[in-house]
Amino acid sequence: MATSKQPSHQQQQQPLQSSTLQVDFTWRKWQARITSISDPSQPIYIVDYQGIKAPHIIVKTPDSSTTIGTGTLHPISIHADYEIHGRKGKLKALKRWRTKYTHLSRAFANAPDSSSLAAMTWTSSSNFKTWDFICLDEQQIAVAKFSANMWGLKKIGMVEFLTPTAVSEAARDEIVVTGLTLAYCMILRTSSILSFVGAIFARTGPIEQKEDRVTAPEGKLNMGKDKKRAVPSFDRLSLAVIDRSQLLIRSAKDGIVKQNFDLAPGFAESCRFIKWYGHLGAGQSIMKRGGTNGNDPVGLDSQRLLLADDTTILVYDVRRPALYAEISGATGLTSLGNIEFGHTPDEVMVFSDFDFKIQIWSLITKRAIEIKDPKSASPGYDYRPTSGHLALLIRPAVHDILMIIAPHTHEVLETSELLTIDAQGIKYSPDSNWIAIWDTPSAGCRVLILTADGQLFKAYSLPHEELNLGVRSVQWSPDSEYLAIGDDEGKVTFLGKNKFTPRLTFVHYPRIDSPQETVWQEEIGPSRARDYAEAKQPAVSPSHETFRSAKESDSGISLMEFNHDGSLIASKCNETPSTLRIYSPRTGRPLAALIHHAPIRSIQWHEQIVDLLLIQCAIRDSIIYVWKASWSLPKIYSVSLKPPFRQLRATWLASDHDRIQYMLGNSEQFAIGQLTLEGEEVSWQPIGTFRDDLGPEDMFDEGHSLDLSPVKVDDSTVADDTSAPGLFTELGLTSTVEDTFHYRR
């Protein structure tokens, strides 16, 4: 059925009197009427459902004269297609086994008439009565929600618009069409074995914006399918950027291209990961990589980086003019879930999707070991800082198991069954003496302290008179003096080393009334200029209900970060998501509270200036917030990037003795800024795509012409390397690896 090219139903629709719509289903006509709850007699949309014939959902105006949009499902594929006012789009799954989808929106883009679209995310939550499909914008703020009544025969759902932007006619049409299509798609997936098969082989991930790739304006970076940003090296001296079919290594100081590598066009578009050696991955911190004093980042080998798509991993060394190594098809039928460097730049950890297995590849021996049933690719492992021993959580059966694996030889030194219900993460202390493992929230606030060789030292449960909902975050101080535990009740408890008993406690109360703590509140002036102003006490932090967050059920300490000498800690509680609290464990008193107009997205302490903190909030603007203990007030900086400001990320770069450098950008553009030590803005430099400084396009690359034969792993050799024969098989390890390694010299 053809759809109208323009929204000609404007005069036929009734003005929306309420932010909530009601969906009533008529079984006789196999049709739904969508009305405002304030006027249920007058329909706003008519929805025809078609069982077999495509499109399966047709959304029309009340008199059925104009088709607003359609939704089409597929018998095997877990993705869905839709069309709104003649414009076709895709609802693409981001995860195979979770309800997480994305679509590209014109209605929520900064400039709806431009070719740059907003990447919206659909997620879900459910209870006994309803199945909620929640639409999030690019800042991960909920804009609309479709609540399906799982037991309703006539009143089958409600559509709620949560922001003023979502009430506009274009946004309303988009939400109704995509929301109903997604709900119908999930009903099909839960009842069809073909959809289960389709999920196994589905290619998930963000949607490629073809308009951006074909008509990218000059001076903007085009990062390909999955929107990679400029990724700083661990020493913060270099930036890795994918631009068209090249990997560019730029100077973090001025953006000049220092090295470039040619990529296959298909790989450049599908690349999902860019990871430098020393990249802050699972269980790793800059203090660990740089040693316990954190003053040796330059001594690290920060010149290697990994690139990967769903099946292939490329290893580059900035000091070499060509590809260094390639690993192909390491995960077999499943796609890559994650990649990380190991403890050394000569090891690559490959995580399969769904956490089926981990492979640890040696770039020296060109062989790998395989470990089955890991707990998670993100917090489920950590390396001992001083020796490189790998502590890994696996769950081959009903119990969690901790494995300690030797560096280089990968010999299994220790296995122990943990007294946990479902361990959530593991972290070595920076001094390498202790291991912390925290349990699932259903077990309460439970943290296990083990010795470096995996022996249980203490099982700590936070004392509380009432039911405690568990641990949300765990951080070691860089000097290992404290283990900070953020719980679900907004409390941070500091355990002292050796005995691991509580020394300090700090609670995120919404009402701030402390003479020792300075409260700074963001203010927006008539010209939209943003500044901090000191707030009078008592001050009240806005609750999560103010922002109508999609994760209103979340609570507790979601962000918690020590600075690099352990003298300060910054934390955010989800109950008050726009407020950041800064506390000094050494003096035992709070220093500052910063209250913003939007939820806090990320925080980052400077690596050299220990009391300097970078803050980002979930706003559609090129804004960064900076706090420094010695400044008279915090600063807010606006960087003149070009809209749209989708998914901007900020990070510190390597700084000179009198200049502080930072980077702000996204997949399309980024800028490098400089500040004085007093916080004055010196300059910022937008970095574009400089094609004239890349050298000849047809430069011969010897490395790409040499492809040595794959190397097979000898089972007997790996077995001989272990001190316990058969232990690999019993614990879920195997040495059988496909012929996947291609080495470049």
PDB file of N, CA, C and O in Angstrom, residues 139-181:
ATOM      1  N   GLN A 139      20.706  11.150  23.927  1.00  0.00           N
ATOM      2  CA  GLN A 139      21.275  11.383  25.254  1.00  0.00           C
ATOM      3  C   GLN A 139      20.799  10.341  26.261  1.00  0.00           C
ATOM      4  O   GLN A 139      21.021  10.479  27.455  1.00  0.00           O
ATOM      5  N   GLN A 140      20.112   9.302  25.747  1.00  0.00           N
ATOM      6  CA  GLN A 140      19.569   8.219  26.576  1.00  0.00           C
ATOM      7  C   GLN A 140      18.540   8.729  27.584  1.00  0.00           C
ATOM      8  O   GLN A 140      18.421   8.245  28.706  1.00  0.00           O
ATOM      9  N   ILE A 141      17.783   9.735  27.183  1.00  0.00           N
ATOM     10  CA  ILE A 141      16.671  10.267  27.967  1.00  0.00           C
ATOM     11  C   ILE A 141      15.373   9.782  27.332  1.00  0.00           C
ATOM     12  O   ILE A 141      15.196   9.842  26.104  1.00  0.00           O
ATOM     13  N   ALA A 142      14.452   9.289  28.140  1.00  0.00           N
ATOM     14  CA  ALA A 142      13.198   8.749  27.638  1.00  0.00           C
ATOM     15  C   ALA A 142      12.342   9.862  27.046  1.00  0.00           C
ATOM     16  O   ALA A 142      12.109  10.888  27.673  1.00  0.00           O
ATOM     17  N   VAL A 143      11.875   9.647  25.815  1.00  0.00           N
ATOM     18  CA  VAL A 143      11.008  10.621  25.164  1.00  0.00           C
ATOM     19  C   VAL A 143       9.580  10.103  25.024  1.00  0.00           C
ATOM     20  O   VAL A 143       8.643  10.898  24.914  1.00  0.00           O
ATOM     21  N   ALA A 144       9.399   8.786  25.012  1.00  0.00           N
ATOM     22  CA  ALA A 144       8.061   8.222  24.872  1.00  0.00           C
ATOM     23  C   ALA A 144       8.066   6.788  25.381  1.00  0.00           C
ATOM     24  O   ALA A 144       9.119   6.156  25.502  1.00  0.00           O
ATOM     25  N   LYS A 145       6.854   6.290  25.653  1.00  0.00           N
ATOM     26  CA  LYS A 145       6.723   4.930  26.169  1.00  0.00           C
ATOM     27  C   LYS A 145       5.415   4.332  25.676  1.00  0.00           C
ATOM     28  O   LYS A 145       4.362   4.965  25.768  1.00  0.00           O
ATOM     29  N   PHE A 146       5.482   3.112  25.142  1.00  0.00           N
ATOM     30  CA  PHE A 146       4.294   2.352  24.792  1.00  0.00           C
ATOM     31  C   PHE A 146       4.160   1.208  25.787  1.00  0.00           C
ATOM     32  O   PHE A 146       5.006   0.325  25.844  1.00  0.00           O
ATOM     33  N   SER A 147       3.105   1.236  26.581  1.00  0.00           N
ATOM     34  CA  SER A 147       2.860   0.214  27.601  1.00  0.00           C
ATOM     35  C   SER A 147       1.801  -0.744  27.081  1.00  0.00           C
ATOM     36  O   SER A 147       0.624  -0.375  26.951  1.00  0.00           O
ATOM     37  N   ALA A 148       2.217  -1.969  26.782  1.00  0.00           N
ATOM     38  CA  ALA A 148       1.297  -2.989  26.277  1.00  0.00           C
ATOM     39  C   ALA A 148       0.682  -3.737  27.456  1.00  0.00           C
ATOM     40  O   ALA A 148       1.391  -4.219  28.338  1.00  0.00           O
ATOM     41  N   ASN A 149      -0.626  -3.820  27.470  1.00  0.00           N
ATOM     42  CA  ASN A 149      -1.351  -4.555  28.501  1.00  0.00           C
ATOM     43  C   ASN A 149      -1.371  -6.029  28.122  1.00  0.00           C
ATOM     44  O   ASN A 149      -2.056  -6.431  27.186  1.00  0.00           O
ATOM     45  N   MET A 150      -0.599  -6.829  28.840  1.00  0.00           N
ATOM     46  CA  MET A 150      -0.433  -8.223  28.444  1.00  0.00           C
ATOM     47  C   MET A 150      -1.684  -9.056  28.645  1.00  0.00           C
ATOM     48  O   MET A 150      -1.813 -10.141  28.079  1.00  0.00           O
ATOM     49  N   TRP A 151      -2.623  -8.603  29.459  1.00  0.00           N
ATOM     50  CA  TRP A 151      -3.839  -9.374  29.708  1.00  0.00           C
ATOM     51  C   TRP A 151      -5.083  -8.689  29.132  1.00  0.00           C
ATOM     52  O   TRP A 151      -6.195  -9.154  29.328  1.00  0.00           O
ATOM     53  N   GLY A 152      -4.889  -7.575  28.432  1.00  0.00           N
ATOM     54  CA  GLY A 152      -6.028  -6.839  27.906  1.00  0.00           C
ATOM     55  C   GLY A 152      -6.546  -7.445  26.613  1.00  0.00           C
ATOM     56  O   GLY A 152      -5.774  -7.826  25.732  1.00  0.00           O
ATOM     57  N   LEU A 153      -7.852  -7.521  26.481  1.00  0.00           N
ATOM     58  CA  LEU A 153      -8.487  -8.001  25.262  1.00  0.00           C
ATOM     59  C   LEU A 153      -8.959  -6.854  24.385  1.00  0.00           C
ATOM     60  O   LEU A 153      -8.984  -6.958  23.160  1.00  0.00           O
ATOM     61  N   LYS A 154      -9.309  -5.742  25.012  1.00  0.00           N
ATOM     62  CA  LYS A 154      -9.757  -4.577  24.254  1.00  0.00           C
ATOM     63  C   LYS A 154      -8.809  -3.406  24.460  1.00  0.00           C
ATOM     64  O   LYS A 154      -8.264  -2.864  23.516  1.00  0.00           O
ATOM     65  N   LYS A 155      -8.599  -3.016  25.700  1.00  0.00           N
ATOM     66  CA  LYS A 155      -7.645  -1.935  25.991  1.00  0.00           C
ATOM     67  C   LYS A 155      -6.245  -2.542  26.037  1.00  0.00           C
ATOM     68  O   LYS A 155      -5.810  -3.051  27.064  1.00  0.00           O
ATOM     69  N   ILE A 156      -5.580  -2.493  24.900  1.00  0.00           N
ATOM     70  CA  ILE A 156      -4.332  -3.253  24.777  1.00  0.00           C
ATOM     71  C   ILE A 156      -3.087  -2.443  25.089  1.00  0.00           C
ATOM     72  O   ILE A 156      -1.991  -3.008  25.148  1.00  0.00           O
ATOM     73  N   GLY A 157      -3.235  -1.125  25.291  1.00  0.00           N
ATOM     74  CA  GLY A 157      -2.025  -0.390  25.617  1.00  0.00           C
ATOM     75  C   GLY A 157      -2.231   1.104  25.709  1.00  0.00           C
ATOM     76  O   GLY A 157      -3.320   1.632  25.409  1.00  0.00           O
ATOM     77  N   MET A 158      -1.167   1.786  26.150  1.00  0.00           N
ATOM     78  CA  MET A 158      -1.147   3.242  26.272  1.00  0.00           C
ATOM     79  C   MET A 158       0.159   3.758  25.673  1.00  0.00           C
ATOM     80  O   MET A 158       1.216   3.140  25.829  1.00  0.00           O
ATOM     81  N   VAL A 159       0.083   4.897  24.999  1.00  0.00           N
ATOM     82  CA  VAL A 159       1.265   5.567  24.473  1.00  0.00           C
ATOM     83  C   VAL A 159       1.430   6.870  25.231  1.00  0.00           C
ATOM     84  O   VAL A 159       0.534   7.720  25.218  1.00  0.00           O
ATOM     85  N   GLU A 160       2.592   7.029  25.899  1.00  0.00           N
ATOM     86  CA  GLU A 160       2.835   8.220  26.712  1.00  0.00           C
ATOM     87  C   GLU A 160       4.021   8.982  26.133  1.00  0.00           C
ATOM     88  O   GLU A 160       5.075   8.410  25.867  1.00  0.00           O
ATOM     89  N   PHE A 161       3.834  10.286  25.937  1.00  0.00           N
ATOM     90  CA  PHE A 161       4.893  11.149  25.431  1.00  0.00           C
ATOM     91  C   PHE A 161       5.485  11.915  26.608  1.00  0.00           C
ATOM     92  O   PHE A 161       4.765  12.606  27.337  1.00  0.00           O
ATOM     93  N   LEU A 162       6.793  11.808  26.763  1.00  0.00           N
ATOM     94  CA  LEU A 162       7.437  12.235  27.999  1.00  0.00           C
ATOM     95  C   LEU A 162       8.173  13.564  27.888  1.00  0.00           C
ATOM     96  O   LEU A 162       8.606  14.105  28.914  1.00  0.00           O
ATOM     97  N   THR A 163       8.348  14.083  26.692  1.00  0.00           N
ATOM     98  CA  THR A 163       9.036  15.362  26.522  1.00  0.00           C
ATOM     99  C   THR A 163       8.214  16.248  25.597  1.00  0.00           C
ATOM    100  O   THR A 163       7.412  15.752  24.793  1.00  0.00           O
ATOM    101  N   PRO A 164       8.399  17.568  25.658  1.00  0.00           N
ATOM    102  CA  PRO A 164       7.660  18.456  24.748  1.00  0.00           C
ATOM    103  C   PRO A 164       7.925  18.162  23.275  1.00  0.00           C
ATOM    104  O   PRO A 164       7.030  18.275  22.442  1.00  0.00           O
ATOM    105  N   THR A 165       9.150  17.758  22.950  1.00  0.00           N
ATOM    106  CA  THR A 165       9.472  17.444  21.555  1.00  0.00           C
ATOM    107  C   THR A 165       8.647  16.276  21.045  1.00  0.00           C
ATOM    108  O   THR A 165       8.249  16.243  19.875  1.00  0.00           O
ATOM    109  N   ALA A 166       8.375  15.328  21.908  1.00  0.00           N
ATOM    110  CA  ALA A 166       7.659  14.129  21.489  1.00  0.00           C
ATOM    111  C   ALA A 166       6.191  14.394  21.187  1.00  0.00           C
ATOM    112  O   ALA A 166       5.531  13.572  20.548  1.00  0.00           O
ATOM    113  N   VAL A 167       5.644  15.526  21.631  1.00  0.00           N
ATOM    114  CA  VAL A 167       4.236  15.823  21.422  1.00  0.00           C
ATOM    115  C   VAL A 167       3.995  16.422  20.041  1.00  0.00           C
ATOM    116  O   VAL A 167       2.864  16.487  19.578  1.00  0.00           O
ATOM    117  N   SER A 168       5.047  16.855  19.357  1.00  0.00           N
ATOM    118  CA  SER A 168       4.873  17.406  18.015  1.00  0.00           C
ATOM    119  C   SER A 168       4.281  16.347  17.098  1.00  0.00           C
ATOM    120  O   SER A 168       4.437  15.142  17.314  1.00  0.00           O
ATOM    121  N   GLU A 169       3.619  16.798  16.037  1.00  0.00           N
ATOM    122  CA  GLU A 169       2.903  15.862  15.176  1.00  0.00           C
ATOM    123  C   GLU A 169       3.846  14.866  14.499  1.00  0.00           C
ATOM    124  O   GLU A 169       3.561  13.667  14.436  1.00  0.00           O
ATOM    125  N   ALA A 170       4.990  15.356  14.020  1.00  0.00           N
ATOM    126  CA  ALA A 170       5.929  14.460  13.342  1.00  0.00           C
ATOM    127  C   ALA A 170       6.476  13.418  14.300  1.00  0.00           C
ATOM    128  O   ALA A 170       6.578  12.233  13.954  1.00  0.00           O
ATOM    129  N   ALA A 171       6.823  13.854  15.505  1.00  0.00           N
ATOM    130  CA  ALA A 171       7.345  12.911  16.491  1.00  0.00           C
ATOM    131  C   ALA A 171       6.275  11.927  16.928  1.00  0.00           C
ATOM    132  O   ALA A 171       6.534  10.738  17.133  1.00  0.00           O
ATOM    133  N   ARG A 172       5.045  12.421  17.059  1.00  0.00           N
ATOM    134  CA  ARG A 172       3.948  11.554  17.484  1.00  0.00           C
ATOM    135  C   ARG A 172       3.686  10.461  16.460  1.00  0.00           C
ATOM    136  O   ARG A 172       3.513   9.286  16.797  1.00  0.00           O
ATOM    137  N   ASP A 173       3.666  10.832  15.178  1.00  0.00           N
ATOM    138  CA  ASP A 173       3.470   9.832  14.132  1.00  0.00           C
ATOM    139  C   ASP A 173       4.580   8.785  14.180  1.00  0.00           C
ATOM    140  O   ASP A 173       4.332   7.582  14.056  1.00  0.00           O
ATOM    141  N   GLU A 174       5.807   9.251  14.345  1.00  0.00           N
ATOM    142  CA  GLU A 174       6.952   8.333  14.349  1.00  0.00           C
ATOM    143  C   GLU A 174       6.887   7.374  15.526  1.00  0.00           C
ATOM    144  O   GLU A 174       7.132   6.172  15.378  1.00  0.00           O
ATOM    145  N   ILE A 175       6.565   7.886  16.701  1.00  0.00           N
ATOM    146  CA  ILE A 175       6.507   7.039  17.893  1.00  0.00           C
ATOM    147  C   ILE A 175       5.404   5.996  17.762  1.00  0.00           C
ATOM    148  O   ILE A 175       5.586   4.814  18.111  1.00  0.00           O
ATOM    149  N   VAL A 176       4.258   6.401  17.258  1.00  0.00           N
ATOM    150  CA  VAL A 176       3.136   5.466  17.127  1.00  0.00           C
ATOM    151  C   VAL A 176       3.487   4.351  16.141  1.00  0.00           C
ATOM    152  O   VAL A 176       3.296   3.157  16.430  1.00  0.00           O
ATOM    153  N   VAL A 177       4.026   4.701  14.990  1.00  0.00           N
ATOM    154  CA  VAL A 177       4.329   3.690  13.975  1.00  0.00           C
ATOM    155  C   VAL A 177       5.447   2.759  14.448  1.00  0.00           C
ATOM    156  O   VAL A 177       5.322   1.525  14.388  1.00  0.00           O
ATOM    157  N   THR A 178       6.551   3.323  14.915  1.00  0.00           N
ATOM    158  CA  THR A 178       7.677   2.478  15.327  1.00  0.00           C
ATOM    159  C   THR A 178       7.367   1.703  16.604  1.00  0.00           C
ATOM    160  O   THR A 178       7.783   0.547  16.745  1.00  0.00           O
ATOM    161  N   GLY A 179       6.643   2.314  17.535  1.00  0.00           N
ATOM    162  CA  GLY A 179       6.312   1.627  18.779  1.00  0.00           C
ATOM    163  C   GLY A 179       5.405   0.434  18.566  1.00  0.00           C
ATOM    164  O   GLY A 179       5.634  -0.654  19.118  1.00  0.00           O
ATOM    165  N   LEU A 180       4.359   0.606  17.737  1.00  0.00           N
ATOM    166  CA  LEU A 180       3.459  -0.513  17.458  1.00  0.00           C
ATOM    167  C   LEU A 180       4.161  -1.596  16.645  1.00  0.00           C
ATOM    168  O   LEU A 180       3.944  -2.790  16.857  1.00  0.00           O
ATOM    169  N   THR A 181       5.020  -1.192  15.709  1.00  0.00           N
ATOM    170  CA  THR A 181       5.768  -2.174  14.930  1.00  0.00           C
ATOM    171  C   THR A 181       6.686  -2.999  15.820  1.00  0.00           C
ATOM    172  O   THR A 181       6.779  -4.226  15.688  1.00  0.00           O
TER     173      THR A 181
END
